[in-house]
């Protein structure tokens, strides 16, 4: 689990652009679990110089299934962004995330409802788009 912060620390002279950059949370994950959720990624967000955050992911489900991806703030014990799919074709979804006032740890949770036991929800390319101030 790495911290997301500009400059890279350690006296780095590298400056980050003020436009969005990506922090990969999960490359590909699927679930058939109907009780609870599967943890598919972790992140730590250090809010220094962060102007905005957006959760984005591509996903799809089997017909009759609803897939849900939740970015869960472990420090606040609350969901901070939710993406939901009912589409059977891969579809990109986004949700704004409130920048925390201090560093927080997050968990990415994938769940599904509906369908048969072997039916699935799948997400890929789950990212946090970070805009630096």
mmCIF file of N, CA and C in Angstrom:
data_model
loop_
_atom_site.group_PDB
_atom_site.id
_atom_site.type_symbol
_atom_site.label_atom_id
_atom_site.label_comp_id
_atom_site.label_asym_id
_atom_site.label_seq_id
_atom_site.Cartn_x
_atom_site.Cartn_y
_atom_site.Cartn_z
ATOM 1 N N UNK A 1 0.852 -1.155 0.000
ATOM 2 C CA UNK A 1 0.000 0.000 0.000
ATOM 3 C C UNK A 1 0.905 1.227 0.000
ATOM 4 N N UNK A 2 0.805 2.044 -1.033
ATOM 5 C CA UNK A 2 1.634 3.234 -1.136
ATOM 6 C C UNK A 2 0.829 4.490 -0.928
ATOM 7 N N UNK A 3 1.503 5.537 -0.535
ATOM 8 C CA UNK A 3 0.836 6.826 -0.364
ATOM 9 C C UNK A 3 0.813 7.550 -1.691
ATOM 10 N N UNK A 4 -0.269 8.233 -1.952
ATOM 11 C CA UNK A 4 -0.385 9.026 -3.152
ATOM 12 C C UNK A 4 -0.071 10.453 -2.755
ATOM 13 N N UNK A 5 1.044 10.995 -3.273
ATOM 14 C CA UNK A 5 1.442 12.359 -2.937
ATOM 15 C C UNK A 5 2.317 12.918 -4.040
ATOM 16 N N UNK A 6 2.281 14.227 -4.222
ATOM 17 C CA UNK A 6 3.107 14.822 -5.266
ATOM 18 C C UNK A 6 4.574 14.871 -4.868
ATOM 19 N N UNK A 7 5.442 14.948 -5.871
ATOM 20 C CA UNK A 7 6.861 15.198 -5.626
ATOM 21 C C UNK A 7 7.688 13.987 -5.286
ATOM 22 N N UNK A 8 7.101 12.914 -4.803
ATOM 23 C CA UNK A 8 7.827 11.687 -4.523
ATOM 24 C C UNK A 8 8.680 11.729 -3.274
ATOM 25 N N UNK A 9 8.743 12.845 -2.542
ATOM 26 C CA UNK A 9 9.508 12.921 -1.299
ATOM 27 C C UNK A 9 10.999 12.816 -1.530
ATOM 28 N N UNK A 10 11.760 12.782 -0.464
ATOM 29 C CA UNK A 10 13.193 12.571 -0.544
ATOM 30 C C UNK A 10 13.936 13.653 -1.305
ATOM 31 N N UNK A 11 13.410 14.866 -1.314
ATOM 32 C CA UNK A 11 14.102 15.958 -1.975
ATOM 33 C C UNK A 11 14.023 15.896 -3.485
ATOM 34 N N UNK A 12 13.095 15.124 -4.017
ATOM 35 C CA UNK A 12 12.960 15.014 -5.463
ATOM 36 C C UNK A 12 12.669 16.365 -6.084
ATOM 37 N N UNK A 13 13.316 16.646 -7.205
ATOM 38 C CA UNK A 13 13.072 17.900 -7.894
ATOM 39 C C UNK A 13 12.001 17.746 -8.962
ATOM 40 N N UNK A 14 11.442 16.556 -9.092
ATOM 41 C CA UNK A 14 10.419 16.314 -10.089
ATOM 42 C C UNK A 14 9.128 17.018 -9.685
ATOM 43 N N UNK A 15 8.579 17.817 -10.579
ATOM 44 C CA UNK A 15 7.303 18.450 -10.291
ATOM 45 C C UNK A 15 6.217 17.709 -11.048
ATOM 46 N N UNK A 16 5.073 17.530 -10.413
ATOM 47 C CA UNK A 16 3.959 16.838 -11.030
ATOM 48 C C UNK A 16 3.079 17.829 -11.766
ATOM 49 N N UNK A 17 2.448 17.391 -12.823
ATOM 50 C CA UNK A 17 1.536 18.270 -13.532
ATOM 51 C C UNK A 17 0.311 18.567 -12.683
ATOM 52 N N UNK A 18 -0.362 19.640 -13.002
ATOM 53 C CA UNK A 18 -1.579 19.978 -12.265
ATOM 54 C C UNK A 18 -2.785 19.271 -12.841
ATOM 55 N N UNK A 19 -2.615 18.538 -13.930
ATOM 56 C CA UNK A 19 -3.712 17.783 -14.511
ATOM 57 C C UNK A 19 -3.783 16.406 -13.866
ATOM 58 N N UNK A 20 -4.825 15.662 -14.200
ATOM 59 C CA UNK A 20 -5.048 14.364 -13.580
ATOM 60 C C UNK A 20 -3.957 13.362 -13.899
ATOM 61 N N UNK A 21 -3.599 12.580 -12.906
ATOM 62 C CA UNK A 21 -2.723 11.438 -13.067
ATOM 63 C C UNK A 21 -3.435 10.239 -12.474
ATOM 64 N N UNK A 22 -2.952 9.048 -12.757
ATOM 65 C CA UNK A 22 -3.626 7.834 -12.320
ATOM 66 C C UNK A 22 -2.913 7.156 -11.172
ATOM 67 N N UNK A 23 -3.687 6.568 -10.292
ATOM 68 C CA UNK A 23 -3.182 5.662 -9.273
ATOM 69 C C UNK A 23 -3.996 4.382 -9.417
ATOM 70 N N UNK A 24 -3.370 3.305 -9.895
ATOM 71 C CA UNK A 24 -4.068 2.054 -10.143
ATOM 72 C C UNK A 24 -4.464 1.403 -8.821
ATOM 73 N N UNK A 25 -5.746 1.088 -8.678
ATOM 74 C CA UNK A 25 -6.237 0.409 -7.479
ATOM 75 C C UNK A 25 -6.420 -1.088 -7.715
ATOM 76 N N UNK A 26 -6.876 -1.460 -8.905
ATOM 77 C CA UNK A 26 -7.051 -2.871 -9.248
ATOM 78 C C UNK A 26 -7.003 -3.006 -10.761
ATOM 79 N N UNK A 27 -6.225 -3.968 -11.257
ATOM 80 C CA UNK A 27 -6.139 -4.135 -12.702
ATOM 81 C C UNK A 27 -7.314 -4.945 -13.240
ATOM 82 N N UNK A 28 -7.667 -6.057 -12.610
ATOM 83 C CA UNK A 28 -8.810 -6.860 -13.010
ATOM 84 C C UNK A 28 -9.257 -7.690 -11.819
ATOM 85 N N UNK A 29 -10.555 -7.656 -11.539
ATOM 86 C CA UNK A 29 -11.100 -8.438 -10.425
ATOM 87 C C UNK A 29 -12.512 -8.855 -10.767
ATOM 88 N N UNK A 30 -12.893 -10.031 -10.303
ATOM 89 C CA UNK A 30 -14.267 -10.484 -10.493
ATOM 90 C C UNK A 30 -14.743 -11.132 -9.210
ATOM 91 N N UNK A 31 -16.060 -11.251 -9.092
ATOM 92 C CA UNK A 31 -16.628 -11.900 -7.915
ATOM 93 C C UNK A 31 -17.885 -12.668 -8.288
ATOM 94 N N UNK A 32 -18.121 -13.756 -7.588
ATOM 95 C CA UNK A 32 -19.385 -14.476 -7.650
ATOM 96 C C UNK A 32 -20.016 -14.500 -6.264
ATOM 97 N N UNK A 33 -19.355 -13.865 -5.294
ATOM 98 C CA UNK A 33 -19.815 -13.823 -3.911
ATOM 99 C C UNK A 33 -21.130 -13.066 -3.814
ATOM 100 N N UNK A 34 -22.119 -13.667 -3.163
ATOM 101 C CA UNK A 34 -23.399 -12.986 -2.982
ATOM 102 C C UNK A 34 -23.604 -12.524 -1.547
ATOM 103 N N UNK A 35 -22.716 -12.911 -0.646
ATOM 104 C CA UNK A 35 -22.824 -12.437 0.729
ATOM 105 C C UNK A 35 -21.571 -11.635 1.052
ATOM 106 N N UNK A 36 -21.751 -10.370 1.328
ATOM 107 C CA UNK A 36 -20.608 -9.528 1.635
ATOM 108 C C UNK A 36 -19.948 -9.009 0.377
ATOM 109 N N UNK A 37 -18.611 -8.897 0.428
ATOM 110 C CA UNK A 37 -17.849 -8.321 -0.672
ATOM 111 C C UNK A 37 -16.464 -8.947 -0.703
ATOM 112 N N UNK A 38 -15.775 -8.755 -1.827
ATOM 113 C CA UNK A 38 -14.371 -9.154 -1.963
ATOM 114 C C UNK A 38 -13.527 -7.888 -1.954
ATOM 115 N N UNK A 39 -12.430 -7.887 -1.190
ATOM 116 C CA UNK A 39 -11.495 -6.766 -1.208
ATOM 117 C C UNK A 39 -10.589 -6.974 -2.419
ATOM 118 N N UNK A 40 -10.512 -5.949 -3.306
ATOM 119 C CA UNK A 40 -9.750 -6.095 -4.539
ATOM 120 C C UNK A 40 -8.629 -5.063 -4.680
ATOM 121 N N UNK A 41 -8.444 -4.189 -3.674
ATOM 122 C CA UNK A 41 -7.364 -3.220 -3.745
ATOM 123 C C UNK A 41 -7.284 -2.360 -2.503
ATOM 124 N N UNK A 42 -6.125 -1.706 -2.321
ATOM 125 C CA UNK A 42 -5.905 -0.791 -1.212
ATOM 126 C C UNK A 42 -5.218 0.473 -1.720
ATOM 127 N N UNK A 43 -5.397 1.574 -1.001
ATOM 128 C CA UNK A 43 -4.686 2.823 -1.299
ATOM 129 C C UNK A 43 -4.589 3.642 -0.028
ATOM 130 N N UNK A 44 -3.594 4.512 0.017
ATOM 131 C CA UNK A 44 -3.472 5.501 1.083
ATOM 132 C C UNK A 44 -3.402 6.843 0.395
ATOM 133 N N UNK A 45 -4.269 7.753 0.775
ATOM 134 C CA UNK A 45 -4.311 9.071 0.170
ATOM 135 C C UNK A 45 -3.799 10.093 1.166
ATOM 136 N N UNK A 46 -2.725 10.771 0.775
ATOM 137 C CA UNK A 46 -2.159 11.872 1.540
ATOM 138 C C UNK A 46 -2.634 13.139 0.835
ATOM 139 N N UNK A 47 -3.449 13.960 1.484
ATOM 140 C CA UNK A 47 -4.112 15.064 0.783
ATOM 141 C C UNK A 47 -3.221 16.257 0.448
ATOM 142 N N UNK A 48 -1.953 16.243 0.846
ATOM 143 C CA UNK A 48 -1.073 17.371 0.528
ATOM 144 C C UNK A 48 -1.102 17.660 -0.962
ATOM 145 N N UNK A 49 -1.508 18.854 -1.328
ATOM 146 C CA UNK A 49 -1.526 19.348 -2.709
ATOM 147 C C UNK A 49 -2.517 18.643 -3.628
ATOM 148 N N UNK A 50 -3.429 17.852 -3.100
ATOM 149 C CA UNK A 50 -4.437 17.198 -3.939
ATOM 150 C C UNK A 50 -5.644 18.117 -4.052
ATOM 151 N N UNK A 51 -6.017 18.439 -5.291
ATOM 152 C CA UNK A 51 -7.172 19.315 -5.521
ATOM 153 C C UNK A 51 -8.464 18.513 -5.640
ATOM 154 N N UNK A 52 -8.410 17.359 -6.343
ATOM 155 C CA UNK A 52 -9.614 16.547 -6.503
ATOM 156 C C UNK A 52 -9.244 15.096 -6.749
ATOM 157 N N UNK A 53 -10.192 14.219 -6.444
ATOM 158 C CA UNK A 53 -10.048 12.782 -6.644
ATOM 159 C C UNK A 53 -11.294 12.260 -7.342
ATOM 160 N N UNK A 54 -11.110 11.334 -8.280
ATOM 161 C CA UNK A 54 -12.224 10.688 -8.959
ATOM 162 C C UNK A 54 -11.933 9.200 -9.057
ATOM 163 N N UNK A 55 -12.869 8.370 -8.629
ATOM 164 C CA UNK A 55 -12.766 6.926 -8.812
ATOM 165 C C UNK A 55 -13.300 6.605 -10.197
ATOM 166 N N UNK A 56 -12.555 5.816 -10.970
ATOM 167 C CA UNK A 56 -13.036 5.383 -12.282
ATOM 168 C C UNK A 56 -12.746 3.903 -12.439
ATOM 169 N N UNK A 57 -13.620 3.205 -13.170
ATOM 170 C CA UNK A 57 -13.403 1.788 -13.465
ATOM 171 C C UNK A 57 -14.265 1.389 -14.649
ATOM 172 N N UNK A 58 -13.832 0.350 -15.333
ATOM 173 C CA UNK A 58 -14.619 -0.297 -16.370
ATOM 174 C C UNK A 58 -15.186 -1.563 -15.765
ATOM 175 N N UNK A 59 -16.431 -1.878 -16.091
ATOM 176 C CA UNK A 59 -17.030 -3.083 -15.538
ATOM 177 C C UNK A 59 -18.156 -3.612 -16.394
ATOM 178 N N UNK A 60 -18.584 -4.805 -16.054
ATOM 179 C CA UNK A 60 -19.738 -5.429 -16.699
ATOM 180 C C UNK A 60 -20.231 -6.550 -15.800
ATOM 181 N N UNK A 61 -21.433 -7.028 -16.100
ATOM 182 C CA UNK A 61 -22.027 -8.111 -15.327
ATOM 183 C C UNK A 61 -22.717 -9.084 -16.275
ATOM 184 N N UNK A 62 -23.086 -10.228 -15.749
ATOM 185 C CA UNK A 62 -23.932 -11.176 -16.451
ATOM 186 C C UNK A 62 -25.369 -10.667 -16.311
ATOM 187 N N UNK A 63 -26.191 -10.904 -17.298
ATOM 188 C CA UNK A 63 -27.587 -10.471 -17.266
ATOM 189 C C UNK A 63 -28.266 -10.922 -15.963
ATOM 190 N N UNK A 64 -28.971 -10.007 -15.325
ATOM 191 C CA UNK A 64 -29.661 -10.312 -14.069
ATOM 192 C C UNK A 64 -28.841 -10.020 -12.824
ATOM 193 N N UNK A 65 -27.606 -9.566 -13.013
ATOM 194 C CA UNK A 65 -26.699 -9.277 -11.894
ATOM 195 C C UNK A 65 -26.480 -7.770 -11.805
ATOM 196 N N UNK A 66 -26.343 -7.268 -10.585
ATOM 197 C CA UNK A 66 -25.889 -5.901 -10.344
ATOM 198 C C UNK A 66 -24.532 -5.991 -9.671
ATOM 199 N N UNK A 67 -23.548 -5.311 -10.235
ATOM 200 C CA UNK A 67 -22.203 -5.284 -9.659
ATOM 201 C C UNK A 67 -21.956 -3.933 -9.006
ATOM 202 N N UNK A 68 -21.320 -3.942 -7.851
ATOM 203 C CA UNK A 68 -21.058 -2.704 -7.120
ATOM 204 C C UNK A 68 -19.608 -2.662 -6.680
ATOM 205 N N UNK A 69 -18.958 -1.529 -6.963
ATOM 206 C CA UNK A 69 -17.583 -1.277 -6.546
ATOM 207 C C UNK A 69 -17.611 -0.101 -5.587
ATOM 208 N N UNK A 70 -17.077 -0.301 -4.393
ATOM 209 C CA UNK A 70 -17.107 0.725 -3.347
ATOM 210 C C UNK A 70 -15.690 1.066 -2.918
ATOM 211 N N UNK A 71 -15.377 2.363 -2.886
ATOM 212 C CA UNK A 71 -14.143 2.837 -2.265
ATOM 213 C C UNK A 71 -14.507 3.146 -0.824
ATOM 214 N N UNK A 72 -13.923 2.383 0.107
ATOM 215 C CA UNK A 72 -14.295 2.447 1.519
ATOM 216 C C UNK A 72 -13.156 3.062 2.314
ATOM 217 N N UNK A 73 -13.449 4.121 3.056
ATOM 218 C CA UNK A 73 -12.467 4.811 3.901
ATOM 219 C C UNK A 73 -12.353 4.035 5.214
ATOM 220 N N UNK A 74 -11.211 3.359 5.420
ATOM 221 C CA UNK A 74 -11.015 2.547 6.622
ATOM 222 C C UNK A 74 -10.906 3.394 7.882
ATOM 223 N N UNK A 75 -10.392 4.629 7.758
ATOM 224 C CA UNK A 75 -10.249 5.495 8.928
ATOM 225 C C UNK A 75 -11.588 6.076 9.365
ATOM 226 N N UNK A 76 -12.423 6.457 8.413
ATOM 227 C CA UNK A 76 -13.738 7.034 8.729
ATOM 228 C C UNK A 76 -14.825 5.964 8.831
ATOM 229 N N UNK A 77 -14.494 4.724 8.479
ATOM 230 C CA UNK A 77 -15.451 3.616 8.469
ATOM 231 C C UNK A 77 -16.699 3.980 7.670
ATOM 232 N N UNK A 78 -16.463 4.432 6.414
ATOM 233 C CA UNK A 78 -17.582 4.853 5.566
ATOM 234 C C UNK A 78 -17.231 4.701 4.094
ATOM 235 N N UNK A 79 -18.247 4.411 3.297
ATOM 236 C CA UNK A 79 -18.078 4.405 1.842
ATOM 237 C C UNK A 79 -17.951 5.843 1.367
ATOM 238 N N UNK A 80 -16.977 6.108 0.486
ATOM 239 C CA UNK A 80 -16.784 7.473 -0.023
ATOM 240 C C UNK A 80 -17.090 7.592 -1.508
ATOM 241 N N UNK A 81 -17.200 6.480 -2.206
ATOM 242 C CA UNK A 81 -17.591 6.492 -3.620
ATOM 243 C C UNK A 81 -18.130 5.119 -3.986
ATOM 244 N N UNK A 82 -19.160 5.104 -4.830
ATOM 245 C CA UNK A 82 -19.779 3.854 -5.253
ATOM 246 C C UNK A 82 -20.041 3.890 -6.750
ATOM 247 N N UNK A 83 -19.670 2.819 -7.440
ATOM 248 C CA UNK A 83 -19.972 2.635 -8.852
ATOM 249 C C UNK A 83 -20.815 1.374 -8.980
ATOM 250 N N UNK A 84 -21.846 1.413 -9.829
ATOM 251 C CA UNK A 84 -22.756 0.278 -9.975
ATOM 252 C C UNK A 84 -22.958 -0.050 -11.454
ATOM 253 N N UNK A 85 -22.931 -1.349 -11.782
ATOM 254 C CA UNK A 85 -23.145 -1.807 -13.153
ATOM 255 C C UNK A 85 -24.314 -2.766 -13.239
ATOM 256 N N UNK A 86 -25.123 -2.571 -14.266
ATOM 257 C CA UNK A 86 -26.117 -3.555 -14.692
ATOM 258 C C UNK A 86 -25.898 -3.886 -16.164
ATOM 259 N N UNK A 87 -24.906 -3.222 -16.778
ATOM 260 C CA UNK A 87 -24.613 -3.409 -18.198
ATOM 261 C C UNK A 87 -23.862 -4.715 -18.436
ATOM 262 N N UNK A 88 -24.228 -5.422 -19.518
ATOM 263 C CA UNK A 88 -23.525 -6.654 -19.879
ATOM 264 C C UNK A 88 -22.345 -6.377 -20.808
ATOM 265 N N UNK A 89 -22.262 -5.171 -21.350
ATOM 266 C CA UNK A 89 -21.101 -4.747 -22.137
ATOM 267 C C UNK A 89 -20.211 -3.897 -21.231
ATOM 268 N N UNK A 90 -18.908 -3.921 -21.449
ATOM 269 C CA UNK A 90 -17.974 -3.144 -20.629
ATOM 270 C C UNK A 90 -18.349 -1.667 -20.710
ATOM 271 N N UNK A 91 -18.497 -1.054 -19.542
ATOM 272 C CA UNK A 91 -18.916 0.342 -19.442
ATOM 273 C C UNK A 91 -18.042 1.057 -18.424
ATOM 274 N N UNK A 92 -17.595 2.274 -18.778
ATOM 275 C CA UNK A 92 -16.781 3.096 -17.864
ATOM 276 C C UNK A 92 -17.712 3.892 -16.955
ATOM 277 N N UNK A 93 -17.386 3.902 -15.660
ATOM 278 C CA UNK A 93 -18.140 4.669 -14.665
ATOM 279 C C UNK A 93 -17.155 5.508 -13.858
ATOM 280 N N UNK A 94 -17.632 6.653 -13.341
ATOM 281 C CA UNK A 94 -16.810 7.514 -12.489
ATOM 282 C C UNK A 94 -17.635 8.026 -11.318
ATOM 283 N N UNK A 95 -16.948 8.386 -10.243
ATOM 284 C CA UNK A 95 -17.581 9.011 -9.072
ATOM 285 C C UNK A 95 -16.557 9.910 -8.396
ATOM 286 N N UNK A 96 -16.993 11.093 -7.990
ATOM 287 C CA UNK A 96 -16.121 12.016 -7.262
ATOM 288 C C UNK A 96 -15.875 11.501 -5.852
ATOM 289 N N UNK A 97 -14.659 11.769 -5.352
ATOM 290 C CA UNK A 97 -14.271 11.382 -3.998
ATOM 291 C C UNK A 97 -13.852 12.647 -3.264
ATOM 292 N N UNK A 98 -14.393 12.863 -2.082
ATOM 293 C CA UNK A 98 -14.004 14.019 -1.278
ATOM 294 C C UNK A 98 -12.572 13.837 -0.794
ATOM 295 N N UNK A 99 -11.747 14.856 -1.002
ATOM 296 C CA UNK A 99 -10.358 14.801 -0.539
ATOM 297 C C UNK A 99 -10.371 14.862 0.988
ATOM 298 N N UNK A 100 -9.715 13.900 1.661
ATOM 299 C CA UNK A 100 -9.715 13.905 3.128
ATOM 300 C C UNK A 100 -8.857 15.046 3.680
ATOM 301 N N UNK A 101 -9.119 15.437 4.917
ATOM 302 C CA UNK A 101 -8.343 16.492 5.563
ATOM 303 C C UNK A 101 -6.977 16.032 6.054
ATOM 304 N N UNK A 102 -6.807 14.726 6.197
ATOM 305 C CA UNK A 102 -5.544 14.125 6.635
ATOM 306 C C UNK A 102 -5.380 12.817 5.864
ATOM 307 N N UNK A 103 -4.208 12.192 5.962
ATOM 308 C CA UNK A 103 -3.980 10.926 5.268
ATOM 309 C C UNK A 103 -4.970 9.869 5.758
ATOM 310 N N UNK A 104 -5.562 9.145 4.813
ATOM 311 C CA UNK A 104 -6.522 8.082 5.128
ATOM 312 C C UNK A 104 -6.169 6.836 4.326
ATOM 313 N N UNK A 105 -6.548 5.666 4.875
ATOM 314 C CA UNK A 105 -6.389 4.392 4.188
ATOM 315 C C UNK A 105 -7.735 3.970 3.623
ATOM 316 N N UNK A 106 -7.698 3.408 2.413
ATOM 317 C CA UNK A 106 -8.913 3.019 1.702
ATOM 318 C C UNK A 106 -8.818 1.575 1.250
ATOM 319 N N UNK A 107 -10.003 0.972 1.092
ATOM 320 C CA UNK A 107 -10.126 -0.389 0.604
ATOM 321 C C UNK A 107 -11.105 -0.351 -0.563
ATOM 322 N N UNK A 108 -10.817 -1.080 -1.620
ATOM 323 C CA UNK A 108 -11.706 -1.167 -2.762
ATOM 324 C C UNK A 108 -12.471 -2.476 -2.654
ATOM 325 N N UNK A 109 -13.801 -2.394 -2.622
ATOM 326 C CA UNK A 109 -14.646 -3.564 -2.389
ATOM 327 C C UNK A 109 -15.552 -3.827 -3.587
ATOM 328 N N UNK A 110 -15.603 -5.072 -4.027
ATOM 329 C CA UNK A 110 -16.443 -5.478 -5.147
ATOM 330 C C UNK A 110 -17.480 -6.474 -4.657
ATOM 331 N N UNK A 111 -18.727 -6.259 -5.048
ATOM 332 C CA UNK A 111 -19.789 -7.193 -4.670
ATOM 333 C C UNK A 111 -20.761 -7.344 -5.829
ATOM 334 N N UNK A 112 -21.605 -8.358 -5.730
ATOM 335 C CA UNK A 112 -22.651 -8.558 -6.727
ATOM 336 C C UNK A 112 -23.922 -8.982 -6.033
ATOM 337 N N UNK A 113 -25.033 -8.662 -6.676
ATOM 338 C CA UNK A 113 -26.325 -9.142 -6.187
ATOM 339 C C UNK A 113 -27.106 -9.665 -7.377
ATOM 340 N N UNK A 114 -27.976 -10.619 -7.113
ATOM 341 C CA UNK A 114 -28.787 -11.211 -8.168
ATOM 342 C C UNK A 114 -28.047 -12.294 -8.923
ATOM 343 N N UNK A 115 -28.798 -12.949 -9.816
ATOM 344 C CA UNK A 115 -28.212 -13.991 -10.649
ATOM 345 C C UNK A 115 -27.980 -15.290 -9.907
ATOM 346 N N UNK A 116 -27.475 -16.250 -10.652
ATOM 347 C CA UNK A 116 -27.162 -17.565 -10.101
ATOM 348 C C UNK A 116 -25.826 -17.519 -9.367
ATOM 349 N N UNK A 117 -25.528 -18.577 -8.633
ATOM 350 C CA UNK A 117 -24.297 -18.638 -7.843
ATOM 351 C C UNK A 117 -23.042 -18.456 -8.699
ATOM 352 N N UNK A 118 -23.055 -18.951 -9.930
ATOM 353 C CA UNK A 118 -21.874 -18.851 -10.787
ATOM 354 C C UNK A 118 -21.845 -17.570 -11.626
ATOM 355 N N UNK A 119 -22.900 -16.759 -11.607
ATOM 356 C CA UNK A 119 -22.922 -15.496 -12.356
ATOM 357 C C UNK A 119 -21.974 -14.496 -11.701
ATOM 358 N N UNK A 120 -21.472 -13.554 -12.476
ATOM 359 C CA UNK A 120 -20.391 -12.714 -11.980
ATOM 360 C C UNK A 120 -20.578 -11.244 -12.291
ATOM 361 N N UNK A 121 -19.807 -10.443 -11.551
ATOM 362 C CA UNK A 121 -19.558 -9.040 -11.845
ATOM 363 C C UNK A 121 -18.056 -8.917 -11.988
ATOM 364 N N UNK A 122 -17.603 -8.116 -12.944
ATOM 365 C CA UNK A 122 -16.166 -7.963 -13.176
ATOM 366 C C UNK A 122 -15.846 -6.487 -13.390
ATOM 367 N N UNK A 123 -14.721 -6.049 -12.826
ATOM 368 C CA UNK A 123 -14.227 -4.690 -13.039
ATOM 369 C C UNK A 123 -12.761 -4.765 -13.444
ATOM 370 N N UNK A 124 -12.340 -3.793 -14.195
ATOM 371 C CA UNK A 124 -10.947 -3.710 -14.603
ATOM 372 C C UNK A 124 -10.519 -2.260 -14.688
ATOM 373 N N UNK A 125 -9.256 -2.036 -14.504
ATOM 374 C CA UNK A 125 -8.724 -0.692 -14.610
ATOM 375 C C UNK A 125 -9.312 0.267 -13.605
ATOM 376 N N UNK A 126 -9.475 -0.175 -12.359
ATOM 377 C CA UNK A 126 -9.975 0.714 -11.313
ATOM 378 C C UNK A 126 -8.860 1.667 -10.914
ATOM 379 N N UNK A 127 -9.103 2.967 -11.081
ATOM 380 C CA UNK A 127 -8.090 3.986 -10.836
ATOM 381 C C UNK A 127 -8.646 5.100 -9.975
ATOM 382 N N UNK A 128 -7.737 5.809 -9.320
ATOM 383 C CA UNK A 128 -8.048 7.106 -8.740
ATOM 384 C C UNK A 128 -7.407 8.141 -9.645
ATOM 385 N N UNK A 129 -8.212 9.033 -10.193
ATOM 386 C CA UNK A 129 -7.694 10.143 -10.973
ATOM 387 C C UNK A 129 -7.393 11.251 -9.975
ATOM 388 N N UNK A 130 -6.152 11.679 -9.929
ATOM 389 C CA UNK A 130 -5.697 12.667 -8.963
ATOM 390 C C UNK A 130 -5.368 13.959 -9.707
ATOM 391 N N UNK A 131 -5.984 15.058 -9.287
ATOM 392 C CA UNK A 131 -5.642 16.372 -9.826
ATOM 393 C C UNK A 131 -4.911 17.119 -8.729
ATOM 394 N N UNK A 132 -3.685 17.554 -9.034
ATOM 395 C CA UNK A 132 -2.859 18.239 -8.058
ATOM 396 C C UNK A 132 -3.164 19.734 -8.083
ATOM 397 N N UNK A 133 -3.082 20.360 -6.911
ATOM 398 C CA UNK A 133 -3.336 21.801 -6.850
ATOM 399 C C UNK A 133 -2.040 22.578 -7.000
#
